[in-house]
PDB file of C-alpha atoms in Angstrom:
ATOM      1  CA  GLN A   1      75.575 -65.182 -75.450  1.00  0.00           C
ATOM      2  CA  GLN A   2      79.203 -64.275 -73.964  1.00  0.00           C
ATOM      3  CA  GLN A   3      80.391 -60.538 -75.365  1.00  0.00           C
ATOM      4  CA  VAL A   4      83.458 -60.939 -74.026  1.00  0.00           C
ATOM      5  CA  LYS A   5      85.753 -64.348 -74.237  1.00  0.00           C
ATOM      6  CA  GLN A   6      88.576 -64.201 -72.173  1.00  0.00           C
ATOM      7  CA  SER A   7      91.873 -66.931 -71.978  1.00  0.00           C
ATOM      8  CA  PRO A   8      92.673 -68.586 -70.293  1.00  0.00           C
ATOM      9  CA  GLN A   9      90.583 -69.488 -67.071  1.00  0.00           C
ATOM     10  CA  SER A  10      93.994 -70.193 -65.046  1.00  0.00           C
ATOM     11  CA  LEU A  11      97.279 -69.522 -65.122  1.00  0.00           C
ATOM     12  CA  ILE A  12     101.365 -70.243 -62.933  1.00  0.00           C
ATOM     13  CA  VAL A  13     103.656 -68.437 -62.885  1.00  0.00           C
ATOM     14  CA  GLN A  14     106.591 -68.280 -62.059  1.00  0.00           C
ATOM     15  CA  LYS A  15     108.241 -64.423 -60.021  1.00  0.00           C
ATOM     16  CA  GLY A  16     109.658 -62.624 -62.437  1.00  0.00           C
ATOM     17  CA  GLY A  17     107.684 -64.269 -65.916  1.00  0.00           C
ATOM     18  CA  ILE A  18     105.572 -62.466 -68.272  1.00  0.00           C
ATOM     19  CA  SER A  19     101.476 -63.349 -67.553  1.00  0.00           C
ATOM     20  CA  ILE A  20      99.351 -62.969 -70.402  1.00  0.00           C
ATOM     21  CA  ILE A  21      95.700 -62.393 -70.477  1.00  0.00           C
ATOM     22  CA  ASN A  22      94.096 -62.458 -73.459  1.00  0.00           C
ATOM     23  CA  CYS A  23      90.006 -62.038 -74.564  1.00  0.00           C
ATOM     24  CA  ALA A  24      87.795 -61.162 -77.777  1.00  0.00           C
ATOM     25  CA  TYR A  25      84.795 -60.040 -78.750  1.00  0.00           C
ATOM     26  CA  GLU A  26      82.806 -58.735 -82.437  1.00  0.00           C
ATOM     27  CA  ASN A  27      80.668 -55.701 -80.984  1.00  0.00           C
ATOM     28  CA  THR A  28      82.345 -53.164 -82.654  1.00  0.00           C
ATOM     29  CA  ALA A  29      80.737 -49.643 -81.052  1.00  0.00           C
ATOM     30  CA  PHE A  30      82.081 -51.277 -78.028  1.00  0.00           C
ATOM     31  CA  ASP A  31      85.126 -48.338 -77.215  1.00  0.00           C
ATOM     32  CA  TYR A  32      86.342 -48.453 -73.800  1.00  0.00           C
ATOM     33  CA  PHE A  33      87.760 -51.635 -72.621  1.00  0.00           C
ATOM     34  CA  PRO A  34      88.233 -51.748 -69.414  1.00  0.00           C
ATOM     35  CA  TRP A  35      90.938 -54.342 -67.137  1.00  0.00           C
ATOM     36  CA  TYR A  36      89.652 -54.926 -63.675  1.00  0.00           C
ATOM     37  CA  GLN A  37      91.233 -57.261 -60.899  1.00  0.00           C
ATOM     38  CA  GLN A  38      89.990 -58.748 -58.017  1.00  0.00           C
ATOM     39  CA  PHE A  39      92.315 -60.827 -54.904  1.00  0.00           C
ATOM     40  CA  PRO A  40      89.790 -62.934 -52.629  1.00  0.00           C
ATOM     41  CA  GLY A  41      86.692 -61.190 -50.556  1.00  0.00           C
ATOM     42  CA  LYS A  42      87.229 -58.770 -51.953  1.00  0.00           C
ATOM     43  CA  GLY A  43      85.468 -56.878 -54.861  1.00  0.00           C
ATOM     44  CA  PRO A  44      87.210 -55.957 -58.878  1.00  0.00           C
ATOM     45  CA  ALA A  45      88.593 -53.271 -59.254  1.00  0.00           C
ATOM     46  CA  LEU A  46      89.849 -50.833 -61.922  1.00  0.00           C
ATOM     47  CA  LEU A  47      93.177 -51.622 -62.598  1.00  0.00           C
ATOM     48  CA  ILE A  48      93.756 -50.054 -66.280  1.00  0.00           C
ATOM     49  CA  ALA A  49      91.678 -49.559 -70.001  1.00  0.00           C
ATOM     50  CA  ILE A  50      92.744 -48.466 -72.904  1.00  0.00           C
ATOM     51  CA  ARG A  51      90.207 -47.317 -76.344  1.00  0.00           C
ATOM     52  CA  PRO A  52      90.468 -48.704 -79.435  1.00  0.00           C
ATOM     53  CA  ASP A  53      92.280 -45.138 -81.124  1.00  0.00           C
ATOM     54  CA  VAL A  54      95.116 -46.967 -79.150  1.00  0.00           C
ATOM     55  CA  SER A  55      97.758 -50.329 -79.737  1.00  0.00           C
ATOM     56  CA  GLU A  56      98.852 -50.289 -76.375  1.00  0.00           C
ATOM     57  CA  LYS A  57      98.833 -48.437 -72.397  1.00  0.00           C
ATOM     58  CA  LYS A  58     100.381 -49.054 -69.836  1.00  0.00           C
ATOM     59  CA  GLU A  59     101.278 -48.064 -66.441  1.00  0.00           C
ATOM     60  CA  GLY A  60     103.770 -49.445 -65.069  1.00  0.00           C
ATOM     61  CA  ARG A  61     104.420 -53.521 -64.936  1.00  0.00           C
ATOM     62  CA  PHE A  62     101.149 -53.619 -66.706  1.00  0.00           C
ATOM     63  CA  THR A  63     100.065 -53.922 -70.198  1.00  0.00           C
ATOM     64  CA  ILE A  64      96.991 -53.807 -72.451  1.00  0.00           C
ATOM     65  CA  SER A  65      97.628 -54.466 -76.177  1.00  0.00           C
ATOM     66  CA  PHE A  66      94.456 -53.948 -78.294  1.00  0.00           C
ATOM     67  CA  ASN A  67      93.903 -55.112 -81.926  1.00  0.00           C
ATOM     68  CA  LYS A  68      91.301 -53.347 -83.554  1.00  0.00           C
ATOM     69  CA  SER A  69      91.158 -55.483 -86.674  1.00  0.00           C
ATOM     70  CA  ALA A  70      91.322 -58.402 -84.743  1.00  0.00           C
ATOM     71  CA  LYS A  71      89.041 -57.581 -82.480  1.00  0.00           C
ATOM     72  CA  GLN A  72      91.060 -58.457 -79.439  1.00  0.00           C
ATOM     73  CA  PHE A  73      92.646 -57.275 -76.965  1.00  0.00           C
ATOM     74  CA  SER A  74      95.644 -58.186 -73.900  1.00  0.00           C
ATOM     75  CA  LEU A  75      96.939 -57.912 -70.785  1.00  0.00           C
ATOM     76  CA  HIS A  76      99.849 -58.440 -70.746  1.00  0.00           C
ATOM     77  CA  ILE A  77     102.038 -58.600 -66.809  1.00  0.00           C
ATOM     78  CA  MET A  78     105.739 -58.026 -66.594  1.00  0.00           C
ATOM     79  CA  ASP A  79     107.937 -59.475 -63.852  1.00  0.00           C
ATOM     80  CA  SER A  80     105.177 -60.561 -61.760  1.00  0.00           C
ATOM     81  CA  GLN A  81     104.962 -61.121 -58.733  1.00  0.00           C
ATOM     82  CA  PRO A  82     103.571 -63.064 -55.752  1.00  0.00           C
ATOM     83  CA  GLY A  83     101.240 -60.134 -55.023  1.00  0.00           C
ATOM     84  CA  ASP A  84      99.768 -60.165 -58.823  1.00  0.00           C
ATOM     85  CA  SER A  85      97.995 -63.296 -57.591  1.00  0.00           C
ATOM     86  CA  ALA A  86      94.385 -62.530 -58.156  1.00  0.00           C
ATOM     87  CA  THR A  87      91.401 -62.719 -60.699  1.00  0.00           C
ATOM     88  CA  TYR A  88      91.324 -61.047 -63.433  1.00  0.00           C
ATOM     89  CA  PHE A  89      88.359 -59.106 -65.328  1.00  0.00           C
ATOM     90  CA  CYS A  90      88.748 -57.572 -69.239  1.00  0.00           C
ATOM     91  CA  ALA A  91      85.521 -56.077 -70.184  1.00  0.00           C
ATOM     92  CA  ALA A  92      84.075 -53.625 -73.045  1.00  0.00           C
ATOM     93  CA  GLU A  93      81.996 -51.395 -73.134  1.00  0.00           C
ATOM     94  CA  GLY A  94      80.212 -48.737 -75.376  1.00  0.00           C
ATOM     95  CA  ARG A  95      78.563 -45.946 -75.830  1.00  0.00           C
ATOM     96  CA  ARG A  96      75.487 -45.403 -74.264  1.00  0.00           C
ATOM     97  CA  GLY A  97      73.337 -45.612 -72.129  1.00  0.00           C
ATOM     98  CA  ALA A  98      73.721 -46.752 -67.879  1.00  0.00           C
ATOM     99  CA  ASN A  99      74.344 -50.518 -69.027  1.00  0.00           C
ATOM    100  CA  ASN A 100      77.107 -51.031 -71.496  1.00  0.00           C
ATOM    101  CA  LEU A 101      79.743 -53.166 -69.324  1.00  0.00           C
ATOM    102  CA  PHE A 102      80.022 -56.493 -70.130  1.00  0.00           C
ATOM    103  CA  PHE A 103      82.264 -58.540 -68.508  1.00  0.00           C
ATOM    104  CA  GLY A 104      84.601 -61.509 -69.608  1.00  0.00           C
ATOM    105  CA  THR A 105      85.151 -64.743 -67.390  1.00  0.00           C
ATOM    106  CA  GLY A 106      87.861 -64.262 -65.941  1.00  0.00           C
ATOM    107  CA  THR A 107      91.281 -65.481 -65.326  1.00  0.00           C
ATOM    108  CA  ARG A 108      93.306 -66.904 -62.086  1.00  0.00           C
ATOM    109  CA  LEU A 109      96.666 -65.331 -61.402  1.00  0.00           C
ATOM    110  CA  THR A 110      98.747 -67.429 -59.509  1.00  0.00           C
ATOM    111  CA  VAL A 111     102.111 -66.347 -59.218  1.00  0.00           C
ATOM    112  CA  ILE A 112     104.954 -69.157 -57.381  1.00  0.00           C
ATOM    113  CA  PRO A 113     107.813 -67.290 -55.540  1.00  0.00           C
TER     114      PRO A 113
ATOM    115  CA  ASN B   1      86.903 -43.619 -47.227  1.00  0.00           C
ATOM    116  CA  ALA B   2      83.399 -46.121 -47.235  1.00  0.00           C
ATOM    117  CA  GLY B   3      83.354 -46.227 -51.208  1.00  0.00           C
ATOM    118  CA  VAL B   4      80.665 -49.450 -52.333  1.00  0.00           C
ATOM    119  CA  THR B   5      79.088 -51.028 -48.504  1.00  0.00           C
ATOM    120  CA  GLN B   6      76.992 -54.248 -48.495  1.00  0.00           C
ATOM    121  CA  THR B   7      75.379 -56.596 -46.234  1.00  0.00           C
ATOM    122  CA  PRO B   8      75.750 -58.704 -45.178  1.00  0.00           C
ATOM    123  CA  LYS B   9      78.549 -60.313 -45.747  1.00  0.00           C
ATOM    124  CA  PHE B  10      77.585 -63.653 -45.126  1.00  0.00           C
ATOM    125  CA  GLN B  11      74.158 -65.391 -44.766  1.00  0.00           C
ATOM    126  CA  VAL B  12      72.902 -68.864 -44.995  1.00  0.00           C
ATOM    127  CA  LEU B  13      68.626 -69.185 -45.371  1.00  0.00           C
ATOM    128  CA  LYS B  14      66.507 -72.703 -46.635  1.00  0.00           C
ATOM    129  CA  THR B  15      64.936 -72.793 -49.840  1.00  0.00           C
ATOM    130  CA  GLY B  16      61.613 -70.793 -49.324  1.00  0.00           C
ATOM    131  CA  GLN B  17      63.014 -68.013 -47.196  1.00  0.00           C
ATOM    132  CA  SER B  18      63.419 -63.978 -48.340  1.00  0.00           C
ATOM    133  CA  MET B  19      66.070 -61.699 -47.929  1.00  0.00           C
ATOM    134  CA  THR B  20      67.352 -58.045 -48.679  1.00  0.00           C
ATOM    135  CA  LEU B  21      71.050 -57.444 -49.469  1.00  0.00           C
ATOM    136  CA  GLN B  22      71.385 -54.177 -48.816  1.00  0.00           C
ATOM    137  CA  CYS B  23      73.880 -51.625 -50.426  1.00  0.00           C
ATOM    138  CA  ALA B  24      74.310 -47.949 -50.074  1.00  0.00           C
ATOM    139  CA  GLN B  25      77.593 -45.828 -51.225  1.00  0.00           C
ATOM    140  CA  ASP B  26      78.319 -42.732 -50.455  1.00  0.00           C
ATOM    141  CA  MET B  27      80.322 -41.150 -53.852  1.00  0.00           C
ATOM    142  CA  ASN B  28      77.105 -39.374 -55.253  1.00  0.00           C
ATOM    143  CA  HIS B  29      77.127 -41.930 -57.934  1.00  0.00           C
ATOM    144  CA  ASN B  30      73.996 -41.854 -60.528  1.00  0.00           C
ATOM    145  CA  SER B  31      74.400 -45.107 -61.238  1.00  0.00           C
ATOM    146  CA  MET B  32      74.722 -48.289 -58.921  1.00  0.00           C
ATOM    147  CA  TYR B  33      74.673 -51.684 -60.510  1.00  0.00           C
ATOM    148  CA  TRP B  34      73.902 -55.221 -58.645  1.00  0.00           C
ATOM    149  CA  TYR B  35      76.295 -58.318 -59.918  1.00  0.00           C
ATOM    150  CA  ARG B  36      76.553 -62.411 -59.302  1.00  0.00           C
ATOM    151  CA  GLN B  37      79.311 -64.204 -59.735  1.00  0.00           C
ATOM    152  CA  ASP B  38      79.553 -67.373 -59.653  1.00  0.00           C
ATOM    153  CA  PRO B  39      82.892 -69.808 -61.194  1.00  0.00           C
ATOM    154  CA  GLY B  40      83.277 -69.509 -64.115  1.00  0.00           C
ATOM    155  CA  MET B  41      80.965 -67.175 -65.978  1.00  0.00           C
ATOM    156  CA  GLY B  42      81.607 -64.057 -64.302  1.00  0.00           C
ATOM    157  CA  LEU B  43      80.649 -61.742 -63.894  1.00  0.00           C
ATOM    158  CA  ARG B  44      76.881 -61.171 -64.409  1.00  0.00           C
ATOM    159  CA  LEU B  45      74.742 -58.286 -64.725  1.00  0.00           C
ATOM    160  CA  ILE B  46      70.830 -59.171 -62.729  1.00  0.00           C
ATOM    161  CA  TYR B  47      69.943 -55.451 -62.254  1.00  0.00           C
ATOM    162  CA  TYR B  48      71.100 -51.497 -62.698  1.00  0.00           C
ATOM    163  CA  SER B  49      70.043 -48.525 -62.133  1.00  0.00           C
ATOM    164  CA  ALA B  50      70.967 -45.445 -64.243  1.00  0.00           C
ATOM    165  CA  SER B  51      69.641 -43.104 -61.807  1.00  0.00           C
ATOM    166  CA  GLU B  52      67.283 -42.159 -58.449  1.00  0.00           C
ATOM    167  CA  GLY B  53      63.996 -43.072 -59.711  1.00  0.00           C
ATOM    168  CA  THR B  54      64.989 -45.356 -62.345  1.00  0.00           C
ATOM    169  CA  THR B  55      65.991 -49.129 -62.002  1.00  0.00           C
ATOM    170  CA  ASP B  56      65.861 -51.701 -65.066  1.00  0.00           C
ATOM    171  CA  LYS B  57      66.510 -55.488 -65.582  1.00  0.00           C
ATOM    172  CA  GLY B  58      70.120 -57.327 -67.280  1.00  0.00           C
ATOM    173  CA  GLU B  59      71.019 -60.507 -67.988  1.00  0.00           C
ATOM    174  CA  VAL B  60      69.692 -62.793 -64.928  1.00  0.00           C
ATOM    175  CA  PRO B  61      66.492 -60.651 -63.557  1.00  0.00           C
ATOM    176  CA  ASN B  62      64.362 -63.598 -63.005  1.00  0.00           C
ATOM    177  CA  GLY B  63      63.906 -64.661 -58.726  1.00  0.00           C
ATOM    178  CA  TYR B  64      65.393 -61.110 -58.099  1.00  0.00           C
ATOM    179  CA  ASN B  65      63.497 -57.389 -57.405  1.00  0.00           C
ATOM    180  CA  VAL B  66      65.683 -54.649 -55.937  1.00  0.00           C
ATOM    181  CA  SER B  67      64.488 -50.961 -54.814  1.00  0.00           C
ATOM    182  CA  ARG B  68      66.151 -47.667 -55.647  1.00  0.00           C
ATOM    183  CA  LEU B  69      65.957 -45.932 -52.171  1.00  0.00           C
ATOM    184  CA  ASN B  70      67.172 -42.982 -53.023  1.00  0.00           C
ATOM    185  CA  LYS B  71      70.634 -41.117 -54.565  1.00  0.00           C
ATOM    186  CA  ARG B  72      73.024 -43.653 -52.625  1.00  0.00           C
ATOM    187  CA  GLU B  73      71.172 -46.869 -51.760  1.00  0.00           C
ATOM    188  CA  PHE B  74      70.223 -50.051 -53.993  1.00  0.00           C
ATOM    189  CA  SER B  75      68.958 -53.054 -52.289  1.00  0.00           C
ATOM    190  CA  LEU B  76      68.185 -56.749 -53.559  1.00  0.00           C
ATOM    191  CA  ARG B  77      65.430 -58.766 -53.147  1.00  0.00           C
ATOM    192  CA  LEU B  78      65.262 -62.804 -52.952  1.00  0.00           C
ATOM    193  CA  GLU B  79      61.490 -63.581 -52.514  1.00  0.00           C
ATOM    194  CA  SER B  80      61.696 -67.130 -51.938  1.00  0.00           C
ATOM    195  CA  ALA B  81      65.085 -68.026 -51.931  1.00  0.00           C
ATOM    196  CA  ALA B  82      66.499 -70.882 -54.156  1.00  0.00           C
ATOM    197  CA  PRO B  83      69.459 -73.613 -54.148  1.00  0.00           C
ATOM    198  CA  SER B  84      70.525 -71.843 -57.942  1.00  0.00           C
ATOM    199  CA  GLN B  85      70.671 -68.006 -56.220  1.00  0.00           C
ATOM    200  CA  THR B  86      73.793 -69.069 -53.815  1.00  0.00           C
ATOM    201  CA  SER B  87      76.559 -66.783 -55.485  1.00  0.00           C
ATOM    202  CA  VAL B  88      78.492 -63.946 -54.352  1.00  0.00           C
ATOM    203  CA  TYR B  89      76.245 -60.681 -54.992  1.00  0.00           C
ATOM    204  CA  PHE B  90      77.765 -57.815 -55.179  1.00  0.00           C
ATOM    205  CA  CYS B  91      76.890 -53.818 -56.155  1.00  0.00           C
ATOM    206  CA  ALA B  92      78.321 -50.963 -58.051  1.00  0.00           C
ATOM    207  CA  SER B  93      78.438 -47.945 -58.184  1.00  0.00           C
ATOM    208  CA  ARG B  94      79.617 -45.429 -61.139  1.00  0.00           C
ATOM    209  CA  PRO B  95      78.983 -41.463 -62.124  1.00  0.00           C
ATOM    210  CA  TRP B  96      76.763 -41.850 -65.211  1.00  0.00           C
ATOM    211  CA  GLY B  97      76.593 -44.838 -67.176  1.00  0.00           C
ATOM    212  CA  GLY B  98      78.540 -44.524 -69.673  1.00  0.00           C
ATOM    213  CA  SER B  99      82.294 -44.290 -70.963  1.00  0.00           C
ATOM    214  CA  ASN B 100      85.746 -44.171 -69.586  1.00  0.00           C
ATOM    215  CA  GLN B 101      83.535 -44.471 -65.648  1.00  0.00           C
ATOM    216  CA  PRO B 102      84.695 -46.973 -63.483  1.00  0.00           C
ATOM    217  CA  GLN B 103      82.077 -49.140 -61.491  1.00  0.00           C
ATOM    218  CA  HIS B 104      83.671 -49.287 -57.783  1.00  0.00           C
ATOM    219  CA  PHE B 105      82.834 -52.870 -56.211  1.00  0.00           C
ATOM    220  CA  GLY B 106      81.655 -53.512 -53.423  1.00  0.00           C
ATOM    221  CA  ASP B 107      83.064 -56.146 -51.461  1.00  0.00           C
ATOM    222  CA  GLY B 108      80.185 -58.815 -51.455  1.00  0.00           C
ATOM    223  CA  THR B 109      77.847 -61.029 -49.988  1.00  0.00           C
ATOM    224  CA  ARG B 110      78.354 -64.181 -49.572  1.00  0.00           C
ATOM    225  CA  LEU B 111      74.713 -65.922 -49.848  1.00  0.00           C
ATOM    226  CA  SER B 112      74.230 -69.837 -49.435  1.00  0.00           C
ATOM    227  CA  ILE B 113      70.894 -71.542 -50.547  1.00  0.00           C
ATOM    228  CA  LEU B 114      70.323 -75.210 -48.376  1.00  0.00           C
TER     229      LEU B 114
END
């Protein structure tokens, strides 16, 4: 059973537009929510992360919005650029143990010039 | 900064053949992980090693074995390859298992089983 559900599977956005990717979880033990970015032929790399004690975290054009009561979180990419074209994975992790990181199924973002 | 290095980058095997995927990290990390990535399924954990000397099964361990050779190296072995194991395999590491520590990934091994 998928611990973290991610949508959409693919997304096409015009340059300068806003890209929005959504994720949802059920396990209330999760307390760390990272987003990974993956370019073709490369491994995923951490983009931005949030803990549930805040509702929003912004780093440059990337913002995570977090709704603890709904158990949902989302990634917003403002002023999307062709260089943002990549696959994005949300993830969730619990507090204990070496193996508590669960990934969503990924969103392939294409930004059209 | 090499980070996490995986070898080989590409491999084609015939059904029933065996092979070992190699992974090494130079960041002095304690925890290491093996994932497979398939279209529409995201990253699924095969095996992990919380620290040198320990290994544990992840979500999809069947058909695989691992060895934590030392603190730097964590290998994944396919004893008798099957077409269902065609995938992209990623190795990752992080300082310790637990919250707030990102995993650092290698660039993957693309494996095709005919």
